[in-house]
C-alpha cells in the first residue's frame, strides 16, 4: 500500500480490466483473477521482503555515519534500533488497514490515500495527500543533490589522480545538477516509467553495489588503523581491487499476516545493514564523518572502485527520481483533466511515429508540466546543495505524519479502540513521542541549512 502506485496506475489497471470485460465489482474468483476481478496476486513473504529491502536501502544509507557522528556511539545505534522498532510496529498497524472491515473479505484499499479515506476520511485525507506530494517533491530535490555530489566525486577523484595530488580540483555542482535535470526531463516523458519491470532489478543491484562498497571501504579503513600502524589509507584500500504494496500479495493467508512477516524480515535485514554502514563509517572517520560516506574516500585508492560506487548511485537515482515523481505527475494531470475536460492542450494525444516501435503519444500539457517540475526541483537543488541536511529535513517532515500518526489513527478507527483505554493511551503516547522527535530533528536540519547558507553562495557552490 504505497504512494508509488498512484492514481494514474489505478486508472491503467482499470482500463486493463475493462479491456478484458471485467467489472470493477467482480466478485468471482478464478485461477486467473482474484475476488475483485484483478489479475491473480502472486506476492509472498519473500517477494514482499525483497521489494521492501530494495526500496529502503537507498542513497540515504550513505549519510548514516554522519548521523551517528552527531549522536555518538551509545545514542546513535540506540536511536537507530528504536526507530526500526517503531517503523516495524506502525507498518504492522498499516497492514491491518489494507482491507476495511473483515481482514480476509473486506474491501481492499489499493493505495495509502484510499486506506486513509476508508478509515478516517475528511480533512485527514487532504492532509495525507498534501504531505505525501510535498514529500515526493522534496525527494526529487534530495535525489538531484545526491546525484550531483556523486558525479562531482567521480570527476574530482580522476582529476586528483591525473594531477598527482597537486590540483585541489574544486568543482561547481551546478553543471552536474543541470545535466541530471535534463536527463530527468527526457525520462519524465516515458509513459508509466515507474511500472517498467526491470527497474526494480537495476535499483536493487545499484543500491547494493554502492552500499557494499562504502561498507567494505569503511571496514578496510578501520582494519588498517588497528592492524598495522605502518599502513596508510591508500595502501589499505589497495587490498580491495534499494515500494512494496500490499496489493501484490496473494491471499490466503490474509495480506496483513503475510505483510507483517515480510516487514519483520526486511526491517531486520535493513537494520543490520544500516548498523554496519553507519557504525563502520563512524569508526572510520569519527566526528569528521562526511554527509556522504563515499566522499570521505574521495582522494584515496582504489579510485576506480569509488567511481563504480558513485556511478551506481547516479544510475539508481535517475530511476528513483522518476518512480517517486510519477504519483505527483499523475495527480496533477488527472486534476487538470477533470478541471478542464474539453481543453485540447490538456487531453489531446499527438501520435508521433517511431520506426520499429509503436507510435509515441505526445501530450503537450504533460510535456510542459513535467518539464517545469524538473526545472523547479533543479533550481531549488542549486540553491540548497546540502545533502545531509536536506535528507534529514525530508525525513523529519514525513516521518511522523505518514509513518506514525496516520497509521495509528487508522488502526484505532479500524479496530474501534475505545478512547482513554490503556491501548488507546499507549498508541497516543507513541505518536506524541515521535512527534516531539520529528520536531527536534526538523529544527536541527533547518539550523544546519541556515549554517550551510552562511558558507555557501547560491549558484556558486564548489566541491
XYZ file of C-alpha atoms in Angstrom:
463
model
C 0.000 0.000 0.000
C 2.330 2.712 -1.213
C 2.164 6.100 -2.852
C 4.179 4.780 -5.784
C 1.122 3.140 -7.298
C -0.583 6.489 -7.623
C -3.996 7.177 -9.024
C -2.596 7.013 -12.563
C -1.569 3.396 -12.028
C -5.035 2.590 -10.674
C -6.598 4.081 -13.809
C -4.325 1.987 -16.002
C -5.345 -1.165 -14.135
C -8.992 -0.207 -14.511
C -8.602 0.162 -18.289
C -6.895 -3.224 -18.387
C -9.824 -4.846 -16.574
C -12.307 -3.210 -18.901
C -10.423 -4.473 -21.945
C -10.852 -7.981 -20.584
C -14.521 -7.405 -19.887
C -14.051 -7.458 -16.143
C -16.200 -5.327 -13.881
C -14.701 -3.348 -11.030
C -17.182 -5.027 -8.744
C -16.476 -8.522 -9.972
C -16.931 -10.969 -7.161
C -15.878 -14.169 -8.882
C -12.563 -15.764 -8.066
C -10.872 -17.989 -10.617
C -7.430 -19.306 -11.397
C -6.637 -16.096 -13.264
C -8.455 -13.445 -11.212
C -8.921 -12.509 -7.570
C -12.158 -11.690 -5.777
C -12.067 -8.084 -7.033
C -11.658 -9.055 -10.695
C -7.980 -8.143 -10.872
C -5.255 -10.472 -12.068
C -4.349 -13.161 -9.548
C -1.880 -11.829 -7.000
C 1.259 -13.914 -6.548
C 3.244 -11.969 -3.939
C 4.663 -13.856 -0.946
C 6.682 -13.134 2.183
C 9.901 -13.473 0.200
C 8.919 -11.267 -2.736
C 7.465 -8.652 -0.396
C 10.640 -8.666 1.717
C 12.808 -8.313 -1.384
C 10.812 -5.301 -2.611
C 10.903 -3.603 0.799
C 14.664 -4.081 1.132
C 15.193 -2.734 -2.393
C 13.061 0.334 -1.674
C 14.555 1.086 1.742
C 18.277 0.639 1.038
C 18.842 3.790 -0.963
C 21.276 6.702 -1.093
C 20.279 7.738 2.441
C 22.380 4.870 3.789
C 25.476 6.911 2.898
C 24.552 9.601 5.447
C 24.224 7.193 8.392
C 27.846 7.573 9.505
C 27.316 11.340 9.703
C 24.060 10.816 11.625
C 25.716 8.533 14.185
C 28.587 11.006 14.491
C 26.083 13.644 15.640
C 24.832 11.368 18.457
C 27.819 9.248 19.469
C 28.421 5.532 19.971
C 25.668 4.971 22.544
C 22.859 7.258 21.406
C 23.409 6.706 17.661
C 22.873 2.918 17.453
C 20.213 3.087 20.186
C 18.144 5.623 18.251
C 18.525 3.559 15.080
C 17.211 0.456 16.834
C 14.309 2.353 18.385
C 13.246 3.811 15.062
C 13.497 0.377 13.453
C 11.092 -0.959 16.071
C 8.700 1.973 15.588
C 8.811 1.517 11.806
C 8.041 -2.196 12.106
C 5.240 -1.642 14.616
C 3.486 1.098 12.650
C 3.919 -0.871 9.405
C 2.126 -3.767 11.088
C -0.698 -1.392 12.069
C -0.847 -0.153 8.484
C -1.034 -3.716 7.144
C -4.185 -4.270 9.195
C -5.802 -1.378 7.322
C -5.370 -2.871 3.833
C -8.925 -4.204 3.996
C -11.756 -2.245 5.527
C -13.953 -4.368 7.782
C -13.190 -8.079 7.636
C -9.403 -8.759 7.362
C -9.988 -11.541 4.801
C -13.021 -10.499 2.749
C -13.325 -6.756 3.432
C -12.990 -4.006 0.831
C -9.434 -3.623 -0.444
C -7.697 -0.242 -0.220
C -5.361 -0.141 -3.198
C -3.374 2.960 -2.192
C -2.356 4.673 1.016
C -4.833 7.502 0.455
C -7.669 5.045 -0.175
C -6.939 3.469 3.200
C -6.960 6.891 4.869
C -10.239 7.797 3.171
C -11.870 4.496 4.174
C -10.789 4.674 7.812
C -10.551 8.386 8.610
C -11.964 10.489 5.782
C -12.455 14.248 5.843
C -9.585 16.649 6.390
C -7.071 13.901 7.178
C -7.278 12.600 3.596
C -6.310 16.025 2.260
C -3.585 16.373 4.879
C -2.191 12.966 3.940
C -2.199 13.823 0.232
C -0.550 17.207 0.784
C 2.246 15.756 2.926
C 2.758 12.846 0.541
C 3.120 15.035 -2.513
C 5.303 17.604 -0.730
C 7.493 14.745 0.443
C 7.736 13.402 -3.117
C 8.715 16.855 -4.381
C 11.320 17.131 -1.636
C 12.630 13.684 -2.525
C 13.190 14.859 -6.114
C 15.287 17.726 -4.737
C 17.254 15.401 -2.461
C 17.947 12.986 -5.320
C 19.175 15.809 -7.559
C 21.626 16.932 -4.872
C 22.820 13.385 -4.165
C 23.329 12.584 -7.851
C 25.331 15.771 -8.427
C 27.565 15.004 -5.433
C 28.348 11.564 -6.851
C 29.049 12.936 -10.331
C 31.357 15.562 -8.834
C 33.111 12.873 -6.790
C 33.878 10.903 -9.960
C 35.276 13.989 -11.672
C 37.260 15.060 -8.619
C 38.920 11.709 -7.909
C 40.021 11.373 -11.532
C 41.229 14.987 -11.587
C 43.159 14.473 -8.353
C 44.939 11.356 -9.558
C 45.690 12.776 -13.007
C 47.447 15.745 -11.370
C 49.267 13.559 -8.869
C 47.545 15.278 -5.979
C 48.778 18.752 -6.942
C 45.413 20.105 -8.144
C 42.762 20.679 -5.420
C 40.157 20.120 -8.168
C 37.418 22.443 -6.916
C 34.293 21.743 -8.955
C 30.932 23.512 -9.148
C 27.877 21.358 -8.581
C 25.668 23.411 -10.896
C 26.608 21.823 -14.262
C 26.005 18.354 -12.821
C 22.614 19.295 -11.404
C 21.658 20.756 -14.784
C 22.832 17.579 -16.548
C 20.807 15.452 -14.133
C 17.796 17.712 -14.672
C 17.996 17.429 -18.470
C 18.163 13.645 -18.133
C 15.073 13.637 -15.912
C 13.141 15.841 -18.350
C 13.730 13.221 -21.042
C 12.852 10.256 -18.818
C 9.773 12.011 -17.434
C 8.150 11.778 -20.868
C 8.338 7.968 -20.922
C 4.809 6.661 -20.218
C 4.421 4.659 -16.984
C 8.158 4.741 -16.288
C 7.600 3.548 -12.715
C 5.962 0.321 -13.952
C 8.888 -0.914 -16.063
C 9.525 -4.408 -14.666
C 13.315 -4.363 -14.841
C 13.575 -1.044 -12.997
C 13.459 -2.699 -9.560
C 16.171 -5.164 -10.560
C 18.531 -2.385 -11.636
C 17.709 -0.378 -8.497
C 18.465 -3.384 -6.279
C 21.794 -4.096 -7.991
C 22.869 -0.446 -7.887
C 21.863 0.155 -4.246
C 23.652 -2.961 -3.008
C 26.691 -2.086 -5.139
C 27.366 1.342 -3.671
C 26.251 0.401 -0.156
C 28.520 -2.643 -0.104
C 31.493 -0.695 -1.476
C 31.004 2.001 1.160
C 30.783 -0.652 3.883
C 33.853 -2.506 2.592
C 35.960 0.656 2.428
C 34.862 1.604 5.933
C 35.895 -1.823 7.236
C 39.199 -1.504 5.375
C 39.927 1.864 6.941
C 39.148 0.620 10.447
C 41.108 -2.605 9.916
C 44.085 -0.656 8.673
C 44.010 1.580 11.714
C 44.169 -1.295 14.197
C 46.041 -3.995 12.268
C 49.122 -2.073 11.222
C 50.389 1.330 12.203
C 52.677 1.437 9.164
C 49.967 1.140 6.534
C 48.402 4.370 5.355
C 44.912 4.725 3.938
C 45.973 4.363 0.330
C 47.812 1.067 0.963
C 44.919 -0.394 2.912
C 42.426 0.357 0.135
C 44.604 -1.447 -2.396
C 43.600 -4.760 -0.739
C 40.051 -4.190 -2.124
C 40.818 -4.493 -6.008
C 17.491 -0.294 -2.556
C 7.790 0.002 -2.908
C 6.233 -2.756 -1.723
C 2.494 -2.546 -1.937
C 0.054 -4.869 -0.253
C -1.932 -5.067 -3.485
C 0.562 -7.588 -4.927
C 0.280 -10.189 -2.149
C -1.734 -13.358 -2.657
C -4.425 -14.470 -0.244
C -4.973 -16.681 1.787
C -3.454 -16.245 4.297
C -4.621 -12.678 4.747
C -2.454 -9.981 3.196
C -1.917 -8.419 6.630
C -0.363 -11.607 8.066
C 1.960 -12.026 5.090
C 2.959 -8.364 5.167
C 3.748 -8.434 8.882
C 6.131 -11.359 8.381
C 7.724 -9.642 5.383
C 8.082 -6.400 7.331
C 9.757 -8.163 10.267
C 12.227 -9.907 7.959
C 13.018 -6.853 5.845
C 13.320 -4.467 8.811
C 15.707 -6.924 10.469
C 17.896 -7.158 7.368
C 17.933 -3.429 6.638
C 18.575 -2.526 10.280
C 21.576 -4.860 10.411
C 22.885 -3.374 7.149
C 22.263 0.173 8.346
C 24.022 -0.502 11.630
C 27.036 -1.909 9.790
C 27.251 1.009 7.338
C 26.657 3.670 9.966
C 28.900 2.254 12.672
C 31.767 1.264 10.365
C 31.623 4.673 8.697
C 31.720 6.394 12.080
C 34.543 4.132 13.235
C 36.472 5.046 10.100
C 36.035 8.825 10.227
C 34.906 9.616 13.775
C 33.369 13.033 14.408
C 34.504 14.126 10.927
C 32.236 11.626 9.180
C 31.046 13.176 5.894
C 27.397 13.635 4.936
C 28.009 11.235 2.045
C 30.229 8.360 3.194
C 31.826 7.817 -0.202
C 33.130 11.385 -0.389
C 35.308 10.604 2.627
C 37.364 8.264 0.479
C 37.448 10.677 -2.436
C 41.238 11.151 -2.715
C 42.324 7.583 -1.961
C 42.920 4.457 -3.997
C 41.375 2.451 -5.436
C 39.700 5.441 -7.039
C 38.201 3.275 -9.772
C 36.221 1.411 -7.108
C 34.875 4.698 -5.801
C 33.963 5.672 -9.362
C 31.944 2.461 -9.697
C 30.123 3.170 -6.435
C 29.322 6.766 -7.372
C 28.229 5.762 -10.874
C 25.888 3.182 -9.284
C 24.377 5.940 -7.137
C 23.734 8.138 -10.176
C 22.117 5.290 -12.164
C 19.963 4.368 -9.165
C 18.839 7.946 -8.584
C 17.944 8.576 -12.230
C 15.305 5.839 -11.976
C 14.345 6.553 -8.363
C 13.620 10.205 -9.215
C 11.054 9.068 -11.765
C 9.499 6.407 -9.543
C 8.891 8.901 -6.748
C 7.723 11.656 -9.115
C 5.191 9.595 -11.091
C 2.394 9.758 -8.450
C 2.733 13.543 -8.347
C 2.739 13.715 -12.150
C -0.389 11.543 -12.313
C -2.199 13.560 -9.620
C -1.698 16.926 -11.348
C -2.560 15.530 -14.798
C -5.735 13.888 -13.512
C -6.752 17.064 -11.677
C -6.188 19.190 -14.796
C -8.180 16.772 -16.988
C -11.114 16.899 -14.560
C -10.887 20.680 -14.175
C -10.796 21.399 -17.927
C -12.254 18.287 -19.583
C -12.615 19.865 -23.034
C -9.234 21.556 -23.263
C -7.264 20.008 -26.134
C -3.947 21.254 -24.741
C -4.539 19.046 -21.699
C -6.219 15.965 -23.143
C -5.103 15.724 -26.791
C -2.572 12.995 -27.627
C -0.412 13.578 -30.702
C 0.827 10.336 -32.238
C 4.471 10.528 -33.308
C 5.607 7.563 -35.451
C 8.811 5.829 -34.347
C 10.312 3.371 -36.877
C 10.364 -0.157 -35.475
C 8.248 0.782 -32.456
C 4.658 1.710 -31.750
C 3.808 5.418 -32.100
C 4.654 7.698 -29.189
C 1.700 9.606 -27.714
C 2.824 13.170 -27.077
C 0.693 15.235 -24.721
C 1.594 18.933 -24.674
C 0.360 19.528 -21.131
C 2.389 16.560 -19.874
C 5.446 17.846 -21.730
C 5.187 21.358 -20.287
C 4.117 20.416 -16.735
C 6.731 17.730 -16.200
C 9.473 19.886 -17.704
C 8.548 22.763 -15.376
C 8.511 20.373 -12.395
C 12.037 19.144 -13.131
C 13.322 22.685 -13.737
C 11.892 23.950 -10.444
C 13.300 21.000 -8.450
C 16.694 21.507 -10.125
C 16.806 25.236 -9.371
C 15.901 24.635 -5.715
C 18.618 21.972 -5.546
C 21.136 24.514 -6.849
C 20.028 26.922 -4.127
C 20.264 24.275 -1.345
C 23.047 21.827 -2.253
C 23.312 20.325 1.243
C 22.776 16.578 1.032
C 22.758 15.552 4.699
C 20.658 18.476 5.991
C 18.109 18.216 3.157
C 17.768 14.444 3.648
C 17.356 14.985 7.395
C 14.688 17.633 6.892
C 12.727 15.461 4.447
C 12.838 12.543 6.840
C 11.725 14.664 9.777
C 8.802 16.213 7.883
C 7.464 12.939 6.513
C 8.221 10.529 9.354
C 5.633 11.441 11.999
C 2.519 12.092 9.896
C 2.973 9.328 7.315
C 4.781 6.651 9.321
C 3.282 7.093 12.798
C 0.283 9.410 13.185
C -1.904 8.276 10.278
C -1.265 4.504 10.713
C -2.023 4.823 14.439
C -5.226 6.790 13.821
C -6.367 4.369 11.099
C -5.703 1.372 13.331
C -7.681 2.939 16.194
C -10.600 3.608 13.840
C -10.368 0.178 12.182
C -10.294 -1.764 15.454
C -12.688 0.641 17.193
C -10.357 1.060 20.154
C -12.143 2.871 22.966
C -10.936 6.367 23.801
C -8.887 6.584 27.018
C -8.475 2.809 27.166
C -4.977 1.588 28.073
C -4.284 0.594 24.453
C -5.508 3.937 23.130
C -3.312 5.819 25.621
C -0.212 3.758 24.690
C -0.745 4.391 20.970
C -1.204 8.128 21.553
C 1.928 8.286 23.717
C 3.888 6.610 20.928
C 2.543 9.146 18.445
C 3.320 12.122 20.700
C 6.858 10.884 21.416
C 7.572 10.502 17.695
C 6.111 13.959 17.031
C 8.491 15.528 19.554
C 11.452 13.713 17.994
C 10.388 14.761 14.483
C 10.097 18.420 15.530
C 13.542 18.304 17.135
C 15.030 16.628 14.050
C 13.398 19.155 11.725
C 14.673 22.054 13.855
C 18.183 20.605 13.770
C 18.074 20.169 9.997
C 16.772 23.694 9.456
C 19.548 25.036 11.685
C 22.025 23.048 9.599
C 20.679 24.514 6.366
C 20.913 28.035 7.829
C 24.554 27.436 8.795
C 25.275 25.990 5.350
C 23.813 29.072 3.677
C 26.287 31.237 5.605
C 29.151 29.338 3.987
C 27.824 28.552 0.517
C 26.622 31.077 -2.017
C 23.676 30.125 -4.247
C 24.705 29.029 -7.763
C 28.399 29.356 -6.796
C 28.867 26.206 -4.744
C 32.056 24.226 -5.340
C 33.175 20.868 -4.030
